[in-house]
Coordinates of C-alpha atoms and ligand atoms in Angstrom, one line a residue:
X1 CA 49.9 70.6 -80.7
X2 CA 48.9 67.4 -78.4
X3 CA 51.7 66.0 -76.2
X4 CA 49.8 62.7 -77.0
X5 CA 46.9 62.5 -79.8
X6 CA 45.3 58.9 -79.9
X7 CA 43.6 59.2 -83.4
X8 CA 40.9 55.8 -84.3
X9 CA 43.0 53.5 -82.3
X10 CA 41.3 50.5 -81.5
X11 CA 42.7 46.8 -80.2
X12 CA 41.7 43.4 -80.7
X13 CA 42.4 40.4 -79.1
X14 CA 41.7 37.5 -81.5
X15 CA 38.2 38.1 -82.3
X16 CA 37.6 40.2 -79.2
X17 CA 37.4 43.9 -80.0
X18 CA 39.0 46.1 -76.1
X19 CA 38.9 49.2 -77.6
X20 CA 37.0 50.6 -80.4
X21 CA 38.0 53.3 -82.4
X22 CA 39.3 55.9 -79.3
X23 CA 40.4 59.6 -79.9
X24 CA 41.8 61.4 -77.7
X25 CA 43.9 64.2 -77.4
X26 CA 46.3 65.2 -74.3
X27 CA 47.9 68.5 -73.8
X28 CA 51.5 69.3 -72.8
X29 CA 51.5 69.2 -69.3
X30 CA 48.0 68.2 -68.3
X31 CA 47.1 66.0 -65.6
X32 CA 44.3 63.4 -67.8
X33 CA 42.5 60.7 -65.7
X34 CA 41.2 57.7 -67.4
X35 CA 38.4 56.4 -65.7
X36 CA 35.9 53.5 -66.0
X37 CA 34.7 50.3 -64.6
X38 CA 37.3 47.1 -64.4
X39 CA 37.7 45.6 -68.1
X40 CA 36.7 48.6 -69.9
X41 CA 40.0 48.9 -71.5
X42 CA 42.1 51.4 -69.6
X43 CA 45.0 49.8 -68.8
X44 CA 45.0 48.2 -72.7
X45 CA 44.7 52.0 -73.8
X46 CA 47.7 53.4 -71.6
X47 CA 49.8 49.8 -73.0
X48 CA 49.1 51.1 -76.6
X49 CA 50.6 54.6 -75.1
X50 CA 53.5 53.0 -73.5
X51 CA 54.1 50.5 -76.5
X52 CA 53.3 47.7 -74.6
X53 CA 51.0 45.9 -76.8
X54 CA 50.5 46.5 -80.4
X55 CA 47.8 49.1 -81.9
X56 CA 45.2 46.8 -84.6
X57 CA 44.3 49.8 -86.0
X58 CA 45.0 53.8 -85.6
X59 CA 47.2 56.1 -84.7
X60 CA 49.1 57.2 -81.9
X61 CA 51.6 60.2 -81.9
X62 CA 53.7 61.5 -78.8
X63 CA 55.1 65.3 -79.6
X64 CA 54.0 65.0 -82.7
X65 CA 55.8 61.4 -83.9
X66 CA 54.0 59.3 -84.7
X67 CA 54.9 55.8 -82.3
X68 CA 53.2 53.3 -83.5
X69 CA 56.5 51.2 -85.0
X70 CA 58.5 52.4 -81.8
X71 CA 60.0 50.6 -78.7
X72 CA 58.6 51.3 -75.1
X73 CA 62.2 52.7 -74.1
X74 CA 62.0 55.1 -77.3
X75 CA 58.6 57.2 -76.4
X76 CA 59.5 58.5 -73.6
X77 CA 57.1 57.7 -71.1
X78 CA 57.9 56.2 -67.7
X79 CA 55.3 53.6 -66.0
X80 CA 54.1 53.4 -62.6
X81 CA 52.3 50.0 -61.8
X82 CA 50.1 48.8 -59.3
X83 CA 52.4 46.4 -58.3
X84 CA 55.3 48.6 -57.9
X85 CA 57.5 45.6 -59.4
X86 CA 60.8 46.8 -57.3
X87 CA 64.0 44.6 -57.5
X88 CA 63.4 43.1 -53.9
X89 CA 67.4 42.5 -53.7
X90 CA 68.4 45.8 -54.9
X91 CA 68.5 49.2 -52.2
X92 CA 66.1 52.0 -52.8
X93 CA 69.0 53.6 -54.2
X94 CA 69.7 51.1 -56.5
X95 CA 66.2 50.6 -57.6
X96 CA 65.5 54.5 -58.2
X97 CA 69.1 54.4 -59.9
X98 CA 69.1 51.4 -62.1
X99 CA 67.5 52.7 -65.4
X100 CA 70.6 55.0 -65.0
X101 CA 73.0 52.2 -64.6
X102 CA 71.3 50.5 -67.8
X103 CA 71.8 53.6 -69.8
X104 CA 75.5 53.9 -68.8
X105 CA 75.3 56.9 -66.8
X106 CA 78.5 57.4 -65.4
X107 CA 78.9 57.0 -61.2
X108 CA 78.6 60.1 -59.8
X109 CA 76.1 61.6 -62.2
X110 CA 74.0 58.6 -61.6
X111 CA 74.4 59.3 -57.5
X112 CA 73.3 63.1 -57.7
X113 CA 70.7 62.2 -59.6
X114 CA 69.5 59.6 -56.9
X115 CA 69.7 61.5 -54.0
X116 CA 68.3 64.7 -55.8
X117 CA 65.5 62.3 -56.9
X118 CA 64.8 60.6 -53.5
X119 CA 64.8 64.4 -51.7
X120 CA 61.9 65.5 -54.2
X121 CA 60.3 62.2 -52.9
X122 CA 60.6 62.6 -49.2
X123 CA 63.0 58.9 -49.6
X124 CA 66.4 60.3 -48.7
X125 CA 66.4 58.5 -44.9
X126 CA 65.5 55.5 -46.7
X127 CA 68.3 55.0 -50.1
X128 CA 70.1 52.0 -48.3
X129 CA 67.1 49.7 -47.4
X130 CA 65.7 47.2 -49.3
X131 CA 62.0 46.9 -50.5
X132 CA 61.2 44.7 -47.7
X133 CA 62.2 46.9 -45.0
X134 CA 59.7 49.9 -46.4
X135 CA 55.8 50.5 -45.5
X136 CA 53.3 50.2 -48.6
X137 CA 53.2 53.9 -49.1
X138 CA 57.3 54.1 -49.2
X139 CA 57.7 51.6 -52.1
X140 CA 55.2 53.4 -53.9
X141 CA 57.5 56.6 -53.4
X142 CA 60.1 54.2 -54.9
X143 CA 58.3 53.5 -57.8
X144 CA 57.6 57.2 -58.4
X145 CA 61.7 57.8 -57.8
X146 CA 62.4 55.1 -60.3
X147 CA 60.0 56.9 -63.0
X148 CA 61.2 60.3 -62.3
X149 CA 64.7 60.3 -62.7
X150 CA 64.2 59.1 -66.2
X151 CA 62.9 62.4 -66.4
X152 CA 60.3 61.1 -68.9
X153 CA 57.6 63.6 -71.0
X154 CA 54.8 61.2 -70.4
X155 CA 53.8 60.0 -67.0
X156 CA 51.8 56.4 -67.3
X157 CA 50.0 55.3 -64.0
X158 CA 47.9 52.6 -63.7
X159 CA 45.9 52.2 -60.7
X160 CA 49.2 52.6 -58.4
X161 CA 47.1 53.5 -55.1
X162 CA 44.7 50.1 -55.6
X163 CA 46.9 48.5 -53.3
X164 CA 47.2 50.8 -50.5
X165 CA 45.2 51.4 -47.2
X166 CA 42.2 54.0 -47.5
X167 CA 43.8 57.4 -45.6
X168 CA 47.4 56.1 -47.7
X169 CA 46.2 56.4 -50.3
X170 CA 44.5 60.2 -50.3
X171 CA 48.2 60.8 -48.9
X172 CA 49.8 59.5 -52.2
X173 CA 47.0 61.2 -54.2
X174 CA 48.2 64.6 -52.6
X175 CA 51.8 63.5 -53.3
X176 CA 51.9 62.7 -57.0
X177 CA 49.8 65.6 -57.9
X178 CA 52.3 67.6 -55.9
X179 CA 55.1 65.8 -57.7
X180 CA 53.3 66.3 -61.3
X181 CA 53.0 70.0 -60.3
X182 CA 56.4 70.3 -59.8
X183 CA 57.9 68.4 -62.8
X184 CA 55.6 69.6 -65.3
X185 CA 55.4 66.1 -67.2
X186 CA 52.1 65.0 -68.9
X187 CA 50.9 62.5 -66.8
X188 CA 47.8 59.8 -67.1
X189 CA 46.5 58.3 -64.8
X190 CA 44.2 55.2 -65.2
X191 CA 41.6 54.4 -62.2
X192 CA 38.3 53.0 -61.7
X193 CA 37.9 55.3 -58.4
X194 CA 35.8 58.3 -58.4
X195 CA 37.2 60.3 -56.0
X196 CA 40.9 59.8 -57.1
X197 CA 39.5 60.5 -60.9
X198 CA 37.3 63.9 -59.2
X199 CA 40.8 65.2 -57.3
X200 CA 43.2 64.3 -59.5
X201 CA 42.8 65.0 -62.8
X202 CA 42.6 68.4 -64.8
X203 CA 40.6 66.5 -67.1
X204 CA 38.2 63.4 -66.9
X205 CA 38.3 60.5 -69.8
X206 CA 35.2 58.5 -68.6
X207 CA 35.5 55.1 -70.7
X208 CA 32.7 52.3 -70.8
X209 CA 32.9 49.4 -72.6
X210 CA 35.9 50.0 -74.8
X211 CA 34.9 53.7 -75.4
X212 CA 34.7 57.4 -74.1
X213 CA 31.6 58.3 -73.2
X214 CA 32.7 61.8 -72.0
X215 CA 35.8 64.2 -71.7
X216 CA 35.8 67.2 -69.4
X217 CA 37.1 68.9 -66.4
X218 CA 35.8 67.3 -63.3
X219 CA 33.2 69.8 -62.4
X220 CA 31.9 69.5 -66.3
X221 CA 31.6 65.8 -66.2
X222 CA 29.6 65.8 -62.8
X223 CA 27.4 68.5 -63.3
X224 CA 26.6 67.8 -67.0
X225 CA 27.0 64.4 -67.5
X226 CA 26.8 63.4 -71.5
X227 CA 25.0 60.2 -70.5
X228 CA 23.0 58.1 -68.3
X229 CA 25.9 55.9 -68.1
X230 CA 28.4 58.7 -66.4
X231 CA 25.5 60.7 -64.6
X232 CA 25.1 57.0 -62.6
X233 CA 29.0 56.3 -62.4
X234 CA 29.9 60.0 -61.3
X235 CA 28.7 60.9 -57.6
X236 CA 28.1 59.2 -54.3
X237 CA 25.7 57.9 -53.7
X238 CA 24.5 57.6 -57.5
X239 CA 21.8 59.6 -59.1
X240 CA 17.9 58.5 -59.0
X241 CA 16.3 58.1 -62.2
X242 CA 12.5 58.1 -63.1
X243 CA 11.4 57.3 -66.0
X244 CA 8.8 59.3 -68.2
X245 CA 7.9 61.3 -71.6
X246 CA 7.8 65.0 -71.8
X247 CA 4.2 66.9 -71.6
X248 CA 4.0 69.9 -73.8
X249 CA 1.2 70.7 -72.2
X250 CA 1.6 70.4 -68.4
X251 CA 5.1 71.6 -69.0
X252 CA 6.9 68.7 -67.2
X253 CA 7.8 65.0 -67.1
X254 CA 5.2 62.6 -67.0
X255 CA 5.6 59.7 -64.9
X256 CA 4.8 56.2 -65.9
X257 CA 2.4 56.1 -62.6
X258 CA 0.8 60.3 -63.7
X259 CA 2.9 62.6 -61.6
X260 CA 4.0 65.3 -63.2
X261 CA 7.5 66.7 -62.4
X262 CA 7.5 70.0 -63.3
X263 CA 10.5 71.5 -65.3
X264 CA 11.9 74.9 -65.5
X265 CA 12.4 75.1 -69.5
X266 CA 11.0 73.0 -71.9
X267 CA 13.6 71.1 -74.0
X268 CA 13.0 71.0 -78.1
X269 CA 11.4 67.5 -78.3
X270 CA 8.0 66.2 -79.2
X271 CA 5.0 65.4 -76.9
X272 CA 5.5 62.1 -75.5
X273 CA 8.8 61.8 -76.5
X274 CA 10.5 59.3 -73.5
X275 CA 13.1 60.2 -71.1
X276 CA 14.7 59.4 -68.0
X277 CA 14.3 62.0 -65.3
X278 CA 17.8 62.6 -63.4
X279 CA 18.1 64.3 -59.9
X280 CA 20.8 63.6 -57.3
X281 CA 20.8 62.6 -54.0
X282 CA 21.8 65.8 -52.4
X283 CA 19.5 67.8 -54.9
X284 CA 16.1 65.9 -53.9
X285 CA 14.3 67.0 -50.6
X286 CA 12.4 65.6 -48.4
X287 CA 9.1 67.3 -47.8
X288 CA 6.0 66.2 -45.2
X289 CA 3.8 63.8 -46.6
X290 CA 1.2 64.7 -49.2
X291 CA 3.1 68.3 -49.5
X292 CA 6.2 66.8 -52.1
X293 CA 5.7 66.4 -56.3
X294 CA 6.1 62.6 -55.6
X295 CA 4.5 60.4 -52.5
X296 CA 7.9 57.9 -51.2
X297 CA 7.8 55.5 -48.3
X298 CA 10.9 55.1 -46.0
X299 CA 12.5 52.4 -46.9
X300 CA 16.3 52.6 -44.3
X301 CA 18.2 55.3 -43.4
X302 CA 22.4 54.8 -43.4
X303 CA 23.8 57.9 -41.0
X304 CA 27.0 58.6 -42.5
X305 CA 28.1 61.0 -39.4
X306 CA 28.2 64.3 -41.1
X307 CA 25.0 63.0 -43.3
X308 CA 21.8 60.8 -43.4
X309 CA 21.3 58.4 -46.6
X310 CA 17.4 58.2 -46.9
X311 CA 17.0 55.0 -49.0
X312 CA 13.4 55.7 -49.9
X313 CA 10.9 53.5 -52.3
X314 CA 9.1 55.4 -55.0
X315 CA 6.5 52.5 -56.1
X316 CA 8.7 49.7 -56.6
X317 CA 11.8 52.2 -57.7
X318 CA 14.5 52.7 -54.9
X319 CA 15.6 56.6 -54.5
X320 CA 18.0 58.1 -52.4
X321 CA 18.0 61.3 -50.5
X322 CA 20.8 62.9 -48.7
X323 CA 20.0 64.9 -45.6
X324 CA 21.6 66.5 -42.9
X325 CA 19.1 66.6 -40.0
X326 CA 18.8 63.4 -38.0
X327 CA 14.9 62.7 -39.0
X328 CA 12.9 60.0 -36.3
X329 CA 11.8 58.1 -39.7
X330 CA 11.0 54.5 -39.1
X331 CA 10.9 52.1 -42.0
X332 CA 7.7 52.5 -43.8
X333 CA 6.5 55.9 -43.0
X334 CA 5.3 58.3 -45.9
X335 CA 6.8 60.9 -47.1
X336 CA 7.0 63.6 -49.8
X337 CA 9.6 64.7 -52.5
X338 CA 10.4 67.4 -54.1
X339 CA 12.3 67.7 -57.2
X340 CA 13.7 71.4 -57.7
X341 CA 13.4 71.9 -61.4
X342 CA 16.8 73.9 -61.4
X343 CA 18.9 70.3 -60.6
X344 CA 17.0 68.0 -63.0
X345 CA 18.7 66.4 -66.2
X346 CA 17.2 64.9 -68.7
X347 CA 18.3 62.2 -71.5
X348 CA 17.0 60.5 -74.0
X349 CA 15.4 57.1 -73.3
X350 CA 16.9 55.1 -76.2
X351 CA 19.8 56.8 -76.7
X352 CA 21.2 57.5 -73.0
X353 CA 22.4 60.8 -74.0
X354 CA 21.6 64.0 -72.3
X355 CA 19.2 66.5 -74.0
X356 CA 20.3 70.0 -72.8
X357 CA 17.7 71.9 -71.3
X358 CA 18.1 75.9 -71.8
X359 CA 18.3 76.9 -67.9
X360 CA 17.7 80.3 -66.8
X361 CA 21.0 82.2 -65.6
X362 CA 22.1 81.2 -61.9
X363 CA 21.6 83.7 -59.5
X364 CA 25.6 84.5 -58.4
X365 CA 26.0 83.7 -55.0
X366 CA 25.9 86.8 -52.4
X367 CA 29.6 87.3 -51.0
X368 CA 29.2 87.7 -47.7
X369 CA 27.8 84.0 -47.9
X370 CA 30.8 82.6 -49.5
X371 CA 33.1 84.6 -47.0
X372 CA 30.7 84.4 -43.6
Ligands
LIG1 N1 46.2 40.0 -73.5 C1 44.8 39.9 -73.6 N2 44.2 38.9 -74.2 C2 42.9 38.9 -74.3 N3 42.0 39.7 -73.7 C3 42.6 40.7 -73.0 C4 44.0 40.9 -72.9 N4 44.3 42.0 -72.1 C5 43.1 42.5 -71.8 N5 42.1 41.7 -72.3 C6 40.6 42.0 -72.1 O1 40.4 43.3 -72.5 C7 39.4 43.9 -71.7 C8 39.9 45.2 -71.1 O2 41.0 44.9 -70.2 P1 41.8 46.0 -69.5 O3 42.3 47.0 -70.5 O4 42.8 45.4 -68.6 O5 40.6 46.7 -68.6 P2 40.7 47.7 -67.3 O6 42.2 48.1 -67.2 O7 39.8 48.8 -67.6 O8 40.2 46.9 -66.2 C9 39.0 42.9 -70.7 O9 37.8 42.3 -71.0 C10 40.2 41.9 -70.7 O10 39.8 40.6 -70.4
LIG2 MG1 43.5 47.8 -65.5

């Protein structure tokens, strides 16, 4: 049984539909990232869970009850905002202890429980300070405190790293996947960051416009994207895409300018049938001129320190290529592509879903080259 099963839920505001028709279920336990684009209805989905707003239509059911008629306080999830929203008069102690006090928890149970919650967070130096005496990444340790020592099932998050500096915030990352490994509490976690999404989660929920467009581990969402929509919002820098129509005959995709990108299988479609070719950056390779499937022209080349971006033109189509060797390559000089058959996907023009393409078995990776 789902610790949370979302079953048709949708939400309107006035005439305005946010979400339309979402399942989802989440397992006991699982670490679930919901991840999209701002306004594509994350933080209005993890509301419905915590019974913030109202569901229009739909069901939601937390360990198998269904919630949809029930207060916040009596679903048992605890929510961590962005904006930590700490009592700036109260000590860390007392904010981390004050859903305690509110429930009539007597003194000293309500004391242990603070300073056993603030050890687990690192915040035990910290208990008789206020809010304003702490760094960024401390009152987000607060927040955390003040969620865990409800001891909820359901852990709601919603974007509580936005606000914090760049190397905090991979810090924090570490920390609450630590802490949700510890605890054992479902947790969601609502971003519209990539990498957090990639590292965090057990499982990826990758929402557009109100809906999911794909659930899967992290390594099944970027490696076989379900649409055109995720292959271009999962991965840095974003995947190229060519468009073309499949040749029976020459066994490839046809380019709208005649190059033929050869494919390893042929998928089950008709001749002619349109597509757009996909290939990422760190898949494509740069070849001498004349010597690649496609003829590019330099167009600037970013040097990320460990990498090169080659931001190439393919007619009047921008393409990326990431490199490790530090090529002389002035704007505007020629150069070739290739386009290794074994990394291409494929999806369907009009629809923007993928069309599977029956790949020959990979060839397992010798040990010694995993191991040196
Ligand atoms: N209370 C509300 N009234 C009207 N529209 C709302 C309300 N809350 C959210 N929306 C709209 O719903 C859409 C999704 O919002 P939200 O769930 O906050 O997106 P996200 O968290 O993905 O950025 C947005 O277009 C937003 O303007
Ligand atoms: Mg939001």
């Amino acid at each position: 049984m789902a610790e949370i099963s979302i079953r048709k839920v949708s939400k309107t505001f006035g005439k305005t539909t946010v979400l339309g028709g979402v399942d989802l279920d989440i397992f006991n336990g699982e670490f679930v990232v919901i991840l999209g684009p701002s306004g594509c209805g994350k933080s209005t989905l993890l509301r419905l869970i915590a019974g913030l707003e109202e569901i229009s239509a739909g069901e939601i059911a937390i360990a198998g009850v269904v919630v949809n008629a029930l207060e916040p306080r009596e679903r048992g999830c605890a929510m961590v905002f962005q904006n930590y929203a700490l009592y700036p008069h109260m000590t860390v102690a007392q904010n981390i202890g004050y859903a305690l006090k509110v429930a009539g928890v007597a003194r000293a149970e309500r004391q242990a429980r603070v300073e056993a919650t603030a050890k687990s967070v690192g915040l035990t130096e910290y208990l008789d300070r206020k809010p304003g005496q702490l760094s960024g990444g401390q009152r987000q340790r607060v927040a955390m405190a003040r969620a865990i020592i409800r001891e909820p099932r359901v852990f709601l998050f919603d974007e509580p790293l936005s606000n914090l500096d760049a190397k905090l915030r991979v810090q924090m990352r570490h920390e609450i996947r630590r802490i949700h490994n510890r605890i054992g509490a479902t947790s969601v976690f609502v971003t519209h960051d990539q990498h957090e999404g990639m590292t965090l989660a057990d499982r990826l929920v990758v929402m557009n416009k109100g809906s999911i467009e794909q659930v899967g581990t992290p390594a099944e969402v970027h490696d076989r994207p379900a649409s055109v929509y995720v292959a271009g919002f999962i991965g840095s820098p974003a995947m190229n895409f060519l468009p073309g129509q499949i040749s029976l005959v020459r066994r490839g995709v046809l380019l709208e300018n005649g190059t033929l990108i050869p494919l390893a299988q042929m998928p089950v479609l008709e001749d002619g049938h349109l597509v757009q070719l996909g290939i990422r950056p760190e898949h494509a390779r740069l070849t001498p001129r004349g010597r690649g499937v496609i003829e590019a022209q330099v167009d600037m080349i970013e040097d990320l320190g460990a990498q090169r971006l080659c931001n190439l033109m393919f007619e009047d189509m921008p393409f990326c290529v990431l490199i490790e060797a530090r090529p002389p390559l002035p704007a505007g000089t020629p150069v070739g592509l290739d386009i290794p058959a074994e990394h291409i996907h494929l999806f369907d023009a009009a629809s923007e879903r993928r069309i599977e393409i029956a790949l020959p078995l990979p060839v397992a990776a010798p040990a010694e080259a995993l191991t040196g």
